[in-house]
PDB file of C-alpha atoms in Angstrom:
ATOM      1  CA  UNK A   1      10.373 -11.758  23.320  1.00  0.00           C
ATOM      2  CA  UNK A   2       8.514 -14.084  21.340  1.00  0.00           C
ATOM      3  CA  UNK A   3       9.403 -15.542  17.634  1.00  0.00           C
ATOM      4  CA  UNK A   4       6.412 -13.227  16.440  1.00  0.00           C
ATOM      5  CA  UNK A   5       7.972 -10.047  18.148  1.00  0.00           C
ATOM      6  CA  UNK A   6      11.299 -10.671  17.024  1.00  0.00           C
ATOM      7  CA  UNK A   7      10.540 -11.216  13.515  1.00  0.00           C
ATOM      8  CA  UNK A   8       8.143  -8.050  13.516  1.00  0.00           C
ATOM      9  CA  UNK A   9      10.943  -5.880  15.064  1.00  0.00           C
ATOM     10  CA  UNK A  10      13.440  -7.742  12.041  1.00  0.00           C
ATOM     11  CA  UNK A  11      10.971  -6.413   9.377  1.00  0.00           C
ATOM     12  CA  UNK A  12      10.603  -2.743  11.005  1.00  0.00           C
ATOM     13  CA  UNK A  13      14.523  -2.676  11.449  1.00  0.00           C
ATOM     14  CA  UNK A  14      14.664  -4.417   7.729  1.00  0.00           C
ATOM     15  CA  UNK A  15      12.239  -1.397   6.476  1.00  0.00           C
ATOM     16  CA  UNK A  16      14.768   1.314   8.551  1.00  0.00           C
ATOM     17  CA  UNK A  17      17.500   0.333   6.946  1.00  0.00           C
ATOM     18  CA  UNK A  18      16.055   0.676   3.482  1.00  0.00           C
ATOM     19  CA  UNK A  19      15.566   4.256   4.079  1.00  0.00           C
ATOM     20  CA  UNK A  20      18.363   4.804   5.566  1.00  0.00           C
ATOM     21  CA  UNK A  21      20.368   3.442   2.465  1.00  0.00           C
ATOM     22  CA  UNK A  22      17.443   5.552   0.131  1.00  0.00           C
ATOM     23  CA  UNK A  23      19.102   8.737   1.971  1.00  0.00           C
ATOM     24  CA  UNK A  24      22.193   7.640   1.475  1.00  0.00           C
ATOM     25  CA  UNK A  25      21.340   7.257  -2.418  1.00  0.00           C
ATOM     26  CA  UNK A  26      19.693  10.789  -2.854  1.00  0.00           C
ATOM     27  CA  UNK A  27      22.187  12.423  -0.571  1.00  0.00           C
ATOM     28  CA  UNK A  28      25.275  11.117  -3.598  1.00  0.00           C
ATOM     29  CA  UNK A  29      23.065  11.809  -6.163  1.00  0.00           C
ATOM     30  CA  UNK A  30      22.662  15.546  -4.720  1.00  0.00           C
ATOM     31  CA  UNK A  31      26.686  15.710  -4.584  1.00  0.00           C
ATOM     32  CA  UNK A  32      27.003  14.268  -7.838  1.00  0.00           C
ATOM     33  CA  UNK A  33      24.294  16.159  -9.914  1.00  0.00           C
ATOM     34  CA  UNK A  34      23.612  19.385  -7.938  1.00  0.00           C
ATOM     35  CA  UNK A  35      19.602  18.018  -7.329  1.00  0.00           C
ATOM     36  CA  UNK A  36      17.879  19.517  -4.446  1.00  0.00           C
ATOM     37  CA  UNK A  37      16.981  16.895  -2.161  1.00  0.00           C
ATOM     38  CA  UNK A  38      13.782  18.155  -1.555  1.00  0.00           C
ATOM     39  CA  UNK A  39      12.584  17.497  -5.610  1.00  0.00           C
ATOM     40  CA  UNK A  40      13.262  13.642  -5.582  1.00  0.00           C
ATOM     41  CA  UNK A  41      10.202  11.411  -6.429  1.00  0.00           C
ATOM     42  CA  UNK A  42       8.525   9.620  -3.845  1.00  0.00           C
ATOM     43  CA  UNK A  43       7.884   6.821  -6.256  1.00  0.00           C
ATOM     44  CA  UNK A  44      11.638   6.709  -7.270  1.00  0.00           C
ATOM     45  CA  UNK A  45      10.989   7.801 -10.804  1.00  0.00           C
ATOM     46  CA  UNK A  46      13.894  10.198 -11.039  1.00  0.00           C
ATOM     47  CA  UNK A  47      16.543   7.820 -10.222  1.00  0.00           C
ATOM     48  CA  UNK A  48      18.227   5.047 -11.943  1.00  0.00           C
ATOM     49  CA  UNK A  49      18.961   1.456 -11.199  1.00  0.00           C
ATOM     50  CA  UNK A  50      19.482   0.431  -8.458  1.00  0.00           C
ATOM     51  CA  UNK A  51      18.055   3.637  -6.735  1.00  0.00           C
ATOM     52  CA  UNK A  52      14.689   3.277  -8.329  1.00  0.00           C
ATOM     53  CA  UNK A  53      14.770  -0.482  -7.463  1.00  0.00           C
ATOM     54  CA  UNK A  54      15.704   0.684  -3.765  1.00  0.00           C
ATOM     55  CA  UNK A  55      13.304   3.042  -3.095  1.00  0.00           C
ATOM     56  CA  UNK A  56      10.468   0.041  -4.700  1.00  0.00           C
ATOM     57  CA  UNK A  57      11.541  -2.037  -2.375  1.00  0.00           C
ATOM     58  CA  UNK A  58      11.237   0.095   0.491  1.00  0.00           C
ATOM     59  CA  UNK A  59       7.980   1.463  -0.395  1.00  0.00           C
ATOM     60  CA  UNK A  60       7.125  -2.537  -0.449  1.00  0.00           C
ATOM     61  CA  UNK A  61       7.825  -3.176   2.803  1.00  0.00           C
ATOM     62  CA  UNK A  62       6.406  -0.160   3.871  1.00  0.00           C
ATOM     63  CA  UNK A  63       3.212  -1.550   2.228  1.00  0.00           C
ATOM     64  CA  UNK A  64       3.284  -4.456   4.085  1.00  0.00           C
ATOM     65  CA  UNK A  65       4.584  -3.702   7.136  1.00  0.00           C
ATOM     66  CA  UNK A  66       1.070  -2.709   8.786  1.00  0.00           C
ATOM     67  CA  UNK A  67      -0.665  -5.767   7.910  1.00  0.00           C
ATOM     68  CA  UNK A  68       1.601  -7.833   8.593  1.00  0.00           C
ATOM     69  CA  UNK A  69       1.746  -6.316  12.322  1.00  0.00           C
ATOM     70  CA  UNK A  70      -1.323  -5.582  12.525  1.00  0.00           C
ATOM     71  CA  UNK A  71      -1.910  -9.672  12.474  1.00  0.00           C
ATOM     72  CA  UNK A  72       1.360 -10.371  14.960  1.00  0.00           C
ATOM     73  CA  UNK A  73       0.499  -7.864  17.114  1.00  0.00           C
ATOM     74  CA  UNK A  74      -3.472  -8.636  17.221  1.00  0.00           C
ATOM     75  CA  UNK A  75      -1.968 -12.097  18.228  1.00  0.00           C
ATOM     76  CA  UNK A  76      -0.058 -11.211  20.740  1.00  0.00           C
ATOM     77  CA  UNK A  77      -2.265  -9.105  22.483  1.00  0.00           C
ATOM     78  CA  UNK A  78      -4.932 -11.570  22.497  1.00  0.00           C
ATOM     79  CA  UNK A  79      -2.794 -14.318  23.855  1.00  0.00           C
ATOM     80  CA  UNK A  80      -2.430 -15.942  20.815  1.00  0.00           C
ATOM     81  CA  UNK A  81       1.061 -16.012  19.869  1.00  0.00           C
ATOM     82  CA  UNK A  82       1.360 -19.240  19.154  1.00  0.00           C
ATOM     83  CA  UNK A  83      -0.364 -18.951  16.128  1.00  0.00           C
ATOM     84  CA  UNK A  84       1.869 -16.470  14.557  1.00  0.00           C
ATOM     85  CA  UNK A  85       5.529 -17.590  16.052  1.00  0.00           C
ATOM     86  CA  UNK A  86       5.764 -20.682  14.277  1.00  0.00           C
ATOM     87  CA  UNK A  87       6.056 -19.112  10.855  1.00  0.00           C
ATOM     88  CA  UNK A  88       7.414 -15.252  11.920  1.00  0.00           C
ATOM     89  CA  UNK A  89      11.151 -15.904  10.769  1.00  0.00           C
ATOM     90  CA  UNK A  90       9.979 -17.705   7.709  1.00  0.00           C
ATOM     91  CA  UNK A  91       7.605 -14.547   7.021  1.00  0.00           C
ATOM     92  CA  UNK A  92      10.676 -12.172   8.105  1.00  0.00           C
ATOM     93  CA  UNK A  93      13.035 -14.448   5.479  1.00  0.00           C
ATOM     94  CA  UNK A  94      10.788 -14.423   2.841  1.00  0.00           C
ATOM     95  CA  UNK A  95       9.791 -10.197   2.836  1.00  0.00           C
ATOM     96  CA  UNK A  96      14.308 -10.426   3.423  1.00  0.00           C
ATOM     97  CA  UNK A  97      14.772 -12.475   0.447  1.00  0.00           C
ATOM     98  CA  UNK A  98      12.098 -10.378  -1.832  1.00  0.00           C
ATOM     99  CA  UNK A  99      13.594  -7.601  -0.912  1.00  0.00           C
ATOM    100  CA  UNK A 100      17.394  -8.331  -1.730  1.00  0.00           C
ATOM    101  CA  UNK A 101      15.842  -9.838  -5.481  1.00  0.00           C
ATOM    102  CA  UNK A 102      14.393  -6.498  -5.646  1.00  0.00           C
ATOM    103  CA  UNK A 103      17.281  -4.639  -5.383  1.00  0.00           C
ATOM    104  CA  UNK A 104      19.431  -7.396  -7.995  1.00  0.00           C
ATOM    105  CA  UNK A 105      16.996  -7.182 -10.387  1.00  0.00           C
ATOM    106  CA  UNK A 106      13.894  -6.536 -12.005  1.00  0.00           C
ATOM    107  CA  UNK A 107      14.569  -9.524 -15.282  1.00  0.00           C
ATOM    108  CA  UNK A 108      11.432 -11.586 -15.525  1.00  0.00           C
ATOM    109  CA  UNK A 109      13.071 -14.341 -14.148  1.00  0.00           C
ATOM    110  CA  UNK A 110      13.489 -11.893 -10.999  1.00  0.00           C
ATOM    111  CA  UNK A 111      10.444 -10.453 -11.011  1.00  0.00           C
ATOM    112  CA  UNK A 112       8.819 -13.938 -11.036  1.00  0.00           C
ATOM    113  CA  UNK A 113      10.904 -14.999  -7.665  1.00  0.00           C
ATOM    114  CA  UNK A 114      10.565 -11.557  -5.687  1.00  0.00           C
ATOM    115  CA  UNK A 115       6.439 -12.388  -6.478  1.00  0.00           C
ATOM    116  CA  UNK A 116       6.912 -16.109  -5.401  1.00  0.00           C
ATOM    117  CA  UNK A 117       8.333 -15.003  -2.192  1.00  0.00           C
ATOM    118  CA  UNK A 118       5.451 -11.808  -1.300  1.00  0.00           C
ATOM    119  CA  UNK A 119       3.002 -15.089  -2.454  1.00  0.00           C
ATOM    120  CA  UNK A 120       4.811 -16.353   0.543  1.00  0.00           C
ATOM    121  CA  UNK A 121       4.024 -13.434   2.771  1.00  0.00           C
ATOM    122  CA  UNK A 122       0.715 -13.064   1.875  1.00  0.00           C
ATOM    123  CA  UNK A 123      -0.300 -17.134   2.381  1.00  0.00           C
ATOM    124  CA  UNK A 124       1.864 -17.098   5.911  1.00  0.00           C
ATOM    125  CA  UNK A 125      -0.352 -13.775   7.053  1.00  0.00           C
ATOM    126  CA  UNK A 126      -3.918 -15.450   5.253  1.00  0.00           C
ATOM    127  CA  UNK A 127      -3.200 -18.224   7.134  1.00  0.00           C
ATOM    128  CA  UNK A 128      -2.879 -16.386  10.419  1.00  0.00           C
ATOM    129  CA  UNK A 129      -5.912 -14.497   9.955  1.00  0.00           C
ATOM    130  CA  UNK A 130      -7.692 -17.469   9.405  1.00  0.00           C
ATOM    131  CA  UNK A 131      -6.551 -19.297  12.596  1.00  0.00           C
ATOM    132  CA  UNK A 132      -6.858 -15.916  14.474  1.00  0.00           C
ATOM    133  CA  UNK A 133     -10.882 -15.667  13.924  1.00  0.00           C
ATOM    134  CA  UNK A 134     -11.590 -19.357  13.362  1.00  0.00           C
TER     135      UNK A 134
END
């Protein structure tokens, strides 16, 4: 499998496990509380902390997910791999790393570094897309 591939299954496997540990969240905070599961938020509003931060960063990669392999996979397909492999894992690191500041924190001085690394993401994938159709 190719750097591109590997990274791309990282980020859906990344995005899995967020939901997984969402579940996980609503299922104690059913125990705890007595809330039916089926009334939580989809946006996370009805939970605190680190469960709202949680289910933000999940919906972020969730977000991102599709463009970001929509661009790997166009360049795979197409033969084209090599424009996307040499900066997959960095891609994979950086939506990794946004997503772990997400769920520290959401003080300014957070917030500033979980945008400097999507930045990241979004110059890595721009950059693909322009040496995909160039």
């Amino acid at each position: 499998m190719t750097p591109s591939l590997v990274a791309l299954c990282g980020f859906a496997a990344w995005t899995m496990l967020l939901v997984l540990s969402l579940a996980g969240v609503r299922m104690l905070t059913t125990a705890r509380t007595g809330k039916a599961l089926n009334t939580f938020a989809a946006d996370g509003a009805d939970l605190e902390g680190f469960g709202r931060r949680l289910t933000r960063a999940h919906l972020n990669c969730v977000e991102f997910l599709p463009v970001a392999g929509a661009v790997i996979l166009s360049a795979a397909v197409s033969g084209r791999a090599d424009v996307t492999d040499g900066l997959a894992m960095p891609l994979l690191f950086a939506r990794l790393g946004q997503s772990l500041v997400h769920l520290a924190s959401t003080a300014p001085a957070m917030v500033l570094a979980r945008a400097s690394l999507f930045l990241v993401q979004l110059a890595i994938v721009a950059t693909w897309i322009v040496r995909l159709l160039g």
